[in-house]
CSV table of C-alpha atoms and ligand atoms in Angstrom, one decimal:
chain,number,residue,atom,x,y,z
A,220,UNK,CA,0.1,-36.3,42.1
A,221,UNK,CA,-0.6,-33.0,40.3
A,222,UNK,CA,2.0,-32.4,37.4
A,223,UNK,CA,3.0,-28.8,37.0
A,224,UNK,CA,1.9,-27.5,33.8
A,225,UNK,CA,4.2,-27.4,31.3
A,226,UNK,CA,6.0,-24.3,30.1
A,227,UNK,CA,4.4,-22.9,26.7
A,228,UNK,CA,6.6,-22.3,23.8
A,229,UNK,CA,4.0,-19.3,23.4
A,230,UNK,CA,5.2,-18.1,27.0
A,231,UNK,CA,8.6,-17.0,25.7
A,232,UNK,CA,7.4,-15.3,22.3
A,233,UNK,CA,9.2,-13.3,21.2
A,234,UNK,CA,12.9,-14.4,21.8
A,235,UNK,CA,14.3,-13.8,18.0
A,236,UNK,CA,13.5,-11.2,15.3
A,237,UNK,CA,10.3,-11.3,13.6
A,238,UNK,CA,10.2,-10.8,9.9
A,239,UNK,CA,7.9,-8.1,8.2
A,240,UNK,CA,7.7,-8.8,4.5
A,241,UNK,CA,7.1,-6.0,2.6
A,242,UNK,CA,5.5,-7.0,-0.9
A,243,UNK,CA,7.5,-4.4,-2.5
A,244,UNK,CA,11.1,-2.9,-3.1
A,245,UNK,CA,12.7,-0.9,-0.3
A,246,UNK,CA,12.5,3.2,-0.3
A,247,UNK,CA,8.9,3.2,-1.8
A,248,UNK,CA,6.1,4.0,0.0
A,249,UNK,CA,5.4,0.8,1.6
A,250,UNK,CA,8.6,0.3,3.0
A,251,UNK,CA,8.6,3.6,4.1
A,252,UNK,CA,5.4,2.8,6.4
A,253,UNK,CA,6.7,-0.9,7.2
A,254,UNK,CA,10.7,0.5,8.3
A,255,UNK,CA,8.5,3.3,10.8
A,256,UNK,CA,5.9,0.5,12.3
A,257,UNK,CA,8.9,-2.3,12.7
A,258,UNK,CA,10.5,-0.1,15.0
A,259,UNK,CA,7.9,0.9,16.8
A,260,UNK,CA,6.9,-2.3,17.4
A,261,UNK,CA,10.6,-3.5,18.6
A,262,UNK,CA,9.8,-0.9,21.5
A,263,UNK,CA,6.4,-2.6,22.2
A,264,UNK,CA,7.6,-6.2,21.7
A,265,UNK,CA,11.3,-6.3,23.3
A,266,UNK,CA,12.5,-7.8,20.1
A,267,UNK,CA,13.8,-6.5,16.4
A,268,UNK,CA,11.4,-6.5,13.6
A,269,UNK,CA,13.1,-6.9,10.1
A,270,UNK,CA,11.8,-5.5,6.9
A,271,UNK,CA,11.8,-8.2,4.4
A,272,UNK,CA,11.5,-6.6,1.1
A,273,UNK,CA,10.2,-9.0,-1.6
A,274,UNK,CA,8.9,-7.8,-4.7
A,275,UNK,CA,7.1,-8.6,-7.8
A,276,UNK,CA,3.8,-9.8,-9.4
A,277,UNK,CA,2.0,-6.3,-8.2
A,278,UNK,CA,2.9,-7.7,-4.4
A,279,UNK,CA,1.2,-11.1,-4.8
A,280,UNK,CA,4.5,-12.7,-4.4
A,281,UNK,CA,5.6,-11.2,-1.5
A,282,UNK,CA,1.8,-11.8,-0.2
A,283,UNK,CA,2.0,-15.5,-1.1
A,284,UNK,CA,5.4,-16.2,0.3
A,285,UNK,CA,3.9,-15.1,4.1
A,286,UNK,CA,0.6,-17.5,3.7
A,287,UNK,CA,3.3,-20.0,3.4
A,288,UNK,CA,5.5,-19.5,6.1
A,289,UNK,CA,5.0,-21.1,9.2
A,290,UNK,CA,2.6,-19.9,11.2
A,291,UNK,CA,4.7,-19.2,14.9
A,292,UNK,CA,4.3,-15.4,15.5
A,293,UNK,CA,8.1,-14.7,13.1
A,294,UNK,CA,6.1,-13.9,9.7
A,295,UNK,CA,3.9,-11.1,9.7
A,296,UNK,CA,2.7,-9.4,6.4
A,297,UNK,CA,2.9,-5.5,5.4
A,298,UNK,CA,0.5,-4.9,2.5
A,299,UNK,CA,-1.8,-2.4,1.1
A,300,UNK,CA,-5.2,-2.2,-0.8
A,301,UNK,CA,-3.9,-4.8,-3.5
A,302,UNK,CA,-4.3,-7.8,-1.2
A,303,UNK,CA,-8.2,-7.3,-1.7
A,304,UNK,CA,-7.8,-6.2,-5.6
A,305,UNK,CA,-4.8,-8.6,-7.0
A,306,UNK,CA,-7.5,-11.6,-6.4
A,307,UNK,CA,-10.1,-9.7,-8.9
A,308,UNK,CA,-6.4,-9.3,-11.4
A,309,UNK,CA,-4.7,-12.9,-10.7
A,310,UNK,CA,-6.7,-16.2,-11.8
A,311,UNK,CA,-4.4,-18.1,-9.1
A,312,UNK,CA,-2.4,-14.8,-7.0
A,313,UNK,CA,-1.4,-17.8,-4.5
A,314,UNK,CA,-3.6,-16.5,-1.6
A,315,UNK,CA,-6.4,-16.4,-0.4
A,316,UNK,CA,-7.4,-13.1,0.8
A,317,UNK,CA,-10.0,-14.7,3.8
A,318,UNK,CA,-8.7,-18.3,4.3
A,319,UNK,CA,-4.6,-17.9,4.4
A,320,UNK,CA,-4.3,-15.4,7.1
A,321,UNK,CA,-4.8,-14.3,10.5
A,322,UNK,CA,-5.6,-10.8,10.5
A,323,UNK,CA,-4.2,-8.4,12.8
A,324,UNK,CA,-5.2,-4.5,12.1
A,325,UNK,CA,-6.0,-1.9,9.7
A,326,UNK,CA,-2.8,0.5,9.8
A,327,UNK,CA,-2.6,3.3,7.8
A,328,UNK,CA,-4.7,5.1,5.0
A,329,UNK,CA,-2.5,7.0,2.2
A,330,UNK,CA,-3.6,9.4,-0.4
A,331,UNK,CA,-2.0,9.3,-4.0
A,332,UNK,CA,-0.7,11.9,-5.9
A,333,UNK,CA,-0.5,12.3,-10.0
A,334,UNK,CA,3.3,13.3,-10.3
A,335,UNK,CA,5.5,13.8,-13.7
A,336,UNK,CA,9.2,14.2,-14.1
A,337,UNK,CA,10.2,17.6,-13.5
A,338,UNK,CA,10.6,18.8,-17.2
A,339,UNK,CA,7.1,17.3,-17.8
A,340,UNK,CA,5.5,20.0,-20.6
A,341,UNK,CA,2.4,19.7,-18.4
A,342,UNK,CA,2.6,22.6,-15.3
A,343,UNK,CA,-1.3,21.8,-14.1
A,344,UNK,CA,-3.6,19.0,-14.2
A,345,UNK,CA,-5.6,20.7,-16.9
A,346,UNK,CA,-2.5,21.0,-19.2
A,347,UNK,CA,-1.8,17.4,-18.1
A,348,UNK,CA,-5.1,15.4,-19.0
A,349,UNK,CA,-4.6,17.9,-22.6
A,350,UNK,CA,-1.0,16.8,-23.3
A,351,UNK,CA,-1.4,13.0,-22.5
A,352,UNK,CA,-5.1,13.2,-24.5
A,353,UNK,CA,-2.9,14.6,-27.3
A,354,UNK,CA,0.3,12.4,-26.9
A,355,UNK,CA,-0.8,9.4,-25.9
A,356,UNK,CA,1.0,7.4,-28.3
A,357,UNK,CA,4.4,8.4,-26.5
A,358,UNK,CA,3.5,9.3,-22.3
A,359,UNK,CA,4.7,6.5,-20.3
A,360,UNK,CA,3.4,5.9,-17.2
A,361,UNK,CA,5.1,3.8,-14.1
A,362,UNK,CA,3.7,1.1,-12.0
A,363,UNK,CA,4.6,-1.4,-9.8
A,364,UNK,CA,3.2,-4.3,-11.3
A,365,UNK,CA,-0.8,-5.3,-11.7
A,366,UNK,CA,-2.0,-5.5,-8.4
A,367,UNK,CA,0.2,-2.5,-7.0
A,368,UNK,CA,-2.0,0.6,-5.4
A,369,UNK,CA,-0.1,2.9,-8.5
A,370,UNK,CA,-1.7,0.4,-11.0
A,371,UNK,CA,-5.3,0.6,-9.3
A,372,UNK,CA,-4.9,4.8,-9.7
A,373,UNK,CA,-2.7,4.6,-13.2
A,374,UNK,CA,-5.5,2.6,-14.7
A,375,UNK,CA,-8.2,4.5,-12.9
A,376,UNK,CA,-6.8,7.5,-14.7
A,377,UNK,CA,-6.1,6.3,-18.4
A,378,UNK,CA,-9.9,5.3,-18.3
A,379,UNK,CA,-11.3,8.7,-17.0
A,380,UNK,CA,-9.2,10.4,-20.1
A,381,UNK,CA,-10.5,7.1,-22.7
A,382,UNK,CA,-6.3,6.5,-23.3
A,383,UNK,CA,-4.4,3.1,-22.9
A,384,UNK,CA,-0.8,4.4,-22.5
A,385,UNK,CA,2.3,2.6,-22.4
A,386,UNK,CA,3.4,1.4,-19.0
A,387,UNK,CA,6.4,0.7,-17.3
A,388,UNK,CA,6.0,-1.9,-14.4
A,389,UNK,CA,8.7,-2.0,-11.8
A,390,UNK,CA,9.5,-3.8,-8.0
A,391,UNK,CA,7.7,-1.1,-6.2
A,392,UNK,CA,7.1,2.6,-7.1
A,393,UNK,CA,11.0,3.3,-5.1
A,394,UNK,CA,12.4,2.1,-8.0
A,395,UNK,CA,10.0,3.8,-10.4
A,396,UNK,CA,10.7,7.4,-8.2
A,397,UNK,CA,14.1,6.9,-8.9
A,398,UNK,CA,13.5,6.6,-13.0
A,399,UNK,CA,11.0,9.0,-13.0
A,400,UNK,CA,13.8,11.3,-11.1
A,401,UNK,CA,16.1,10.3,-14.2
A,402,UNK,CA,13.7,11.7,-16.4
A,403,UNK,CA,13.3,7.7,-18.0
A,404,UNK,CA,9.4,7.8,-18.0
A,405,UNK,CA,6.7,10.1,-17.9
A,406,UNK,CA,4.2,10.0,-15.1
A,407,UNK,CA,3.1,8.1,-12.1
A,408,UNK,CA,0.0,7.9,-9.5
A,409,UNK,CA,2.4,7.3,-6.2
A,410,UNK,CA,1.4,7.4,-2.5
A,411,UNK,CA,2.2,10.6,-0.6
A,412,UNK,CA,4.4,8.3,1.4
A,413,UNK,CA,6.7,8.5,-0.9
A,414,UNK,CA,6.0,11.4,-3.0
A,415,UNK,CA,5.9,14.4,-0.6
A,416,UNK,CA,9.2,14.2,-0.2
A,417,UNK,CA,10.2,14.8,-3.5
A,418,UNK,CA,7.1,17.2,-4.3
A,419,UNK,CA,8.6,19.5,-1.6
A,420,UNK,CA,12.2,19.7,-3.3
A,421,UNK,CA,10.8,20.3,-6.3
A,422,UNK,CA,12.2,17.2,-7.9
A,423,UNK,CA,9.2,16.0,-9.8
A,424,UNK,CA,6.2,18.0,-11.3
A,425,UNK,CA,3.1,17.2,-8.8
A,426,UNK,CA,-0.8,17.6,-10.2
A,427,UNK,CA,-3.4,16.3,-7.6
A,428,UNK,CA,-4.1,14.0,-4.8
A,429,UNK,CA,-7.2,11.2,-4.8
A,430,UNK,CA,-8.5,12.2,-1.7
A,431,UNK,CA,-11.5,13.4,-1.2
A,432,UNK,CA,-10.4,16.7,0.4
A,433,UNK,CA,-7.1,18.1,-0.1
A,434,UNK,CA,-3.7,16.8,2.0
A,435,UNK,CA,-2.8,18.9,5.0
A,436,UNK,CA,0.9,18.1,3.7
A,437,UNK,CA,0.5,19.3,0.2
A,438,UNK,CA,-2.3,22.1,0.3
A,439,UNK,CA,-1.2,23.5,-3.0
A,440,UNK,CA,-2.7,20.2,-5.0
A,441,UNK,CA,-6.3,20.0,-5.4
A,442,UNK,CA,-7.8,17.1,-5.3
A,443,UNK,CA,-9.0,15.1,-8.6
A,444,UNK,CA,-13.0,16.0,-7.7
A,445,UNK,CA,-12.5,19.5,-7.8
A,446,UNK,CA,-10.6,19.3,-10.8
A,447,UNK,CA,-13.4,17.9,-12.7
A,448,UNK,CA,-12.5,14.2,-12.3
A,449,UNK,CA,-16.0,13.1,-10.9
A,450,UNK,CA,-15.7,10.3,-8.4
A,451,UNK,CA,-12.2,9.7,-8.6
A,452,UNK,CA,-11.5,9.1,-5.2
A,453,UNK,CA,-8.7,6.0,-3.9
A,454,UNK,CA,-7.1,5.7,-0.4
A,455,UNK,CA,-4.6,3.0,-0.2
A,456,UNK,CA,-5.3,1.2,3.4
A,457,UNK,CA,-2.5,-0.7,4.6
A,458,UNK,CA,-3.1,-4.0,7.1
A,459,UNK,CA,-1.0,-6.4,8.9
A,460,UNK,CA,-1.4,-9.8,8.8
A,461,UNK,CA,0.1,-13.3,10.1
A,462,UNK,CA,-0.2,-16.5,8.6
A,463,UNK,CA,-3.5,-18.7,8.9
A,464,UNK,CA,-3.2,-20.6,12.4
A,465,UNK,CA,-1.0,-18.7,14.4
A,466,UNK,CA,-1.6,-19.5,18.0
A,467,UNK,CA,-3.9,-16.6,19.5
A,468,UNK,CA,-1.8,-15.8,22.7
A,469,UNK,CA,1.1,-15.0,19.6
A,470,UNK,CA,-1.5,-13.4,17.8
A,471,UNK,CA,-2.7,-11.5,21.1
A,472,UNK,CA,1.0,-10.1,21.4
A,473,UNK,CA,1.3,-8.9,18.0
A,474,UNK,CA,-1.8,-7.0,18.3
A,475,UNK,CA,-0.9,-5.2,21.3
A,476,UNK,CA,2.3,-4.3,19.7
A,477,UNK,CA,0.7,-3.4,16.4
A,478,UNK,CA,-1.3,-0.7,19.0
A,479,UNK,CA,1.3,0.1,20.7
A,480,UNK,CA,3.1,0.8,18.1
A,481,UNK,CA,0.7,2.8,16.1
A,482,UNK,CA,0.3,4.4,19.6
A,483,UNK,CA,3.8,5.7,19.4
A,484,UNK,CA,4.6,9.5,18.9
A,485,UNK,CA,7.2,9.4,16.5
A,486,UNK,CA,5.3,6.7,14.2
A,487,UNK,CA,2.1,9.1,14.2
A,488,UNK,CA,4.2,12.4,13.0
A,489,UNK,CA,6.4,10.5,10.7
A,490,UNK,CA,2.9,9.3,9.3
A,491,UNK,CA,1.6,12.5,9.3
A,492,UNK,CA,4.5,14.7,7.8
A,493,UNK,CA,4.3,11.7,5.0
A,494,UNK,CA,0.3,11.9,4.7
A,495,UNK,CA,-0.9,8.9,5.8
A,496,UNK,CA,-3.3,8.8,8.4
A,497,UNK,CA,-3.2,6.6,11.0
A,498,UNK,CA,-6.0,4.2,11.3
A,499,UNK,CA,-5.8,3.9,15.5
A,500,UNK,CA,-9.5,2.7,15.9
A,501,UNK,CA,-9.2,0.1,13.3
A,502,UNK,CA,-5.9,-1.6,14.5
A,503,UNK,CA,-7.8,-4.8,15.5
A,504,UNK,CA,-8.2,-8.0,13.7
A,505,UNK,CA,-12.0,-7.9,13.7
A,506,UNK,CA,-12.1,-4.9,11.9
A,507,UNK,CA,-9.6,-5.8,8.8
A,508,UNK,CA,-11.7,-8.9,8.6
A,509,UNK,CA,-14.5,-6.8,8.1
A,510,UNK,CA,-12.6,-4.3,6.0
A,511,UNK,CA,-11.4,-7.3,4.1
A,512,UNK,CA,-14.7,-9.1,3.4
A,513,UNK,CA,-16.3,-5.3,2.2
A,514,UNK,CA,-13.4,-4.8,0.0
A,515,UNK,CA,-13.3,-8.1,-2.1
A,516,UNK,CA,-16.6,-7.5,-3.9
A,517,UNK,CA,-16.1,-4.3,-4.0
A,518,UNK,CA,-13.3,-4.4,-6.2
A,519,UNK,CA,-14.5,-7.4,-8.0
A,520,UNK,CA,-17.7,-5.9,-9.3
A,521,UNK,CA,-15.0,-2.3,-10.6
A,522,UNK,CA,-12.7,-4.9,-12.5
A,523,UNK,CA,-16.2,-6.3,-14.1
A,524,UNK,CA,-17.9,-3.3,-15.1
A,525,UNK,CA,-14.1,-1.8,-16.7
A,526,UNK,CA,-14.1,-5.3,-18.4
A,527,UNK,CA,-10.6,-6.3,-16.6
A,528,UNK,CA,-10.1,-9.9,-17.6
A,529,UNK,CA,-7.8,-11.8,-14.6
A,530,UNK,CA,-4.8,-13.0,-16.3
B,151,MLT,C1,5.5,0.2,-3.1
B,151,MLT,O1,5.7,0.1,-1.9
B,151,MLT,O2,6.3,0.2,-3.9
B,151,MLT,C2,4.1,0.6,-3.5
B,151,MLT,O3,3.1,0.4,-2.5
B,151,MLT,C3,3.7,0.0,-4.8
B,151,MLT,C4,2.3,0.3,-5.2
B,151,MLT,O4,1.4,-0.4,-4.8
B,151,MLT,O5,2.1,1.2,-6.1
């Protein structure tokens, strides 16, 4: 007798909400992108995605808690550039960047801005590199954490002026914004994602972007090349990733959603009215493995030559 095959528990996914974890607090910039792709993927998928926001550690334990979870299509992973640099930063970040996960697509790519609280003495980024040169024994600067993309570009920045400032490490850079907003600390290199809103109100005192070419967005801010910072160029790329050993007809769906999604007009002009371009030909999980395994020496062989010791 032939047996009728059985019904796959991957047939039905998904029938409950799948969590997003977001390695950082909520209203900062990565939140921002996760809260715009969770709900275009509910439209792909049929089902809710939920923004888990879980900070700390520069993201590596928001990072760790998803290679941990169980690997059935409900834990998926927002992060940025930091999951490649926080392994060159953490002697055990409690991941492994190419073992504990299943990749699933490049997603966006975000500028970063150099911003100040608005009554900052500093009104350009010449008068900005001067004042912190001369006052570097009281600027603060805010970061989310070692690991975090405004840690990458803070640190970046002290070393192309030769001055090790104090900083401030927060949950995410929402909760820095909203200090630097209170006038509590100084400056801050923040993703237009969660900048450009406040740089169009005039609530904080914005310099220049990292881009290579200035931000559609914010013309008025040239870019840190053209204002004499040689090579200073950083893009924070975000990915999405599952848990190592996630069946591939789950991982198949989440893809298609992830495409979908990115796919969906009011994700790409919320993306672009925040900056961030949208990375639609790289939204596959061959090419963040490959992004992945380019990045990881990469970063390694900066932290080296700068002498960053992992702590
Ligand atoms: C956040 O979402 O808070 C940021 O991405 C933090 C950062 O990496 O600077």
């Amino acid at each position: 007798t032939l047996l009728a095959a059985p019904a796959h528990a991957d047939d039905k996914y998904p029938d409950h909400p799948i969590n997003m974890v977001v390695p950082f607090s909520a209203g900062g910039p990565t939140d921002n992108v996760a809260r715009s792709l969770a709900e275009a993927m509910r439209q792909s998928l049929g089902e809710t995605v939920v923004v888990e926001n879980k900070g700390g550690a520069g993201g590596t334990i928001g990072i760790s808690q998803v290679a941990r979870a169980k690997p059935d299509g409900y834990n998926v992973l927002l992060m940025h550039i930091g999951f490649t640099t926080s392994p060159s930063l953490y002697k055990s970040p409690g991941f492994d960047p190419q073992k504990s996960f299943q990749p699933l697509g490049l997603v966006v790519d975000v500028p970063m801005t150099i911003i100040a609280r608005s009554d900052f003495p500093a009104n350009n980024i010449q008068e900005l590199v001067e004042y912190v040169k001369a006052n570097a024994d009281k600027v603060s600067l805010a970061n989310a954490g070692i690991g975090a993309a405004s840690h990458l570009c803070g640190t970046m920045f002290m070393q192309a002026l030769g001055v090790d400032l104090l900083t401030i490490p927060y949950k995410g850079t929402g909760p820095a914004m909203n200090d630097l907003l209170g006038k509590q600390v100084d400056f801050m290199c923040d993703q237009t994602t969660n900048t450009t809103q406040h740089i169009k109100a005039g609530t904080v005192k914005a310099y220049a972007v990292t881009s290579n070419e200035r931000v559609p967005t914010l013309p008025d801010l040239p870019t840190l090349q053209e204002s004499g910072f040689k090579d200073f160029q950083v893009g924070i790329w975000h990915g999405l990733w599952a848990p190592a050993g996630t069946p591939k007809p789950v991982t198949d769906k989440l893809v298609k959603a992830l495409q979908d999604g990115m796919a969906n007009e009011a994700f790409k002009e919320r993306m672009a009215g925040l900056g961030a371009n949208v990375l639609n030909d790289q939204a596959n999980p061959e090419a963040l493995a490959k992004h992945v395994d380019q990045q990881l020496p990469l970063w390694k062989e900066v932290f080296r030559k700068a002498g960053v010791e992992p702590q």
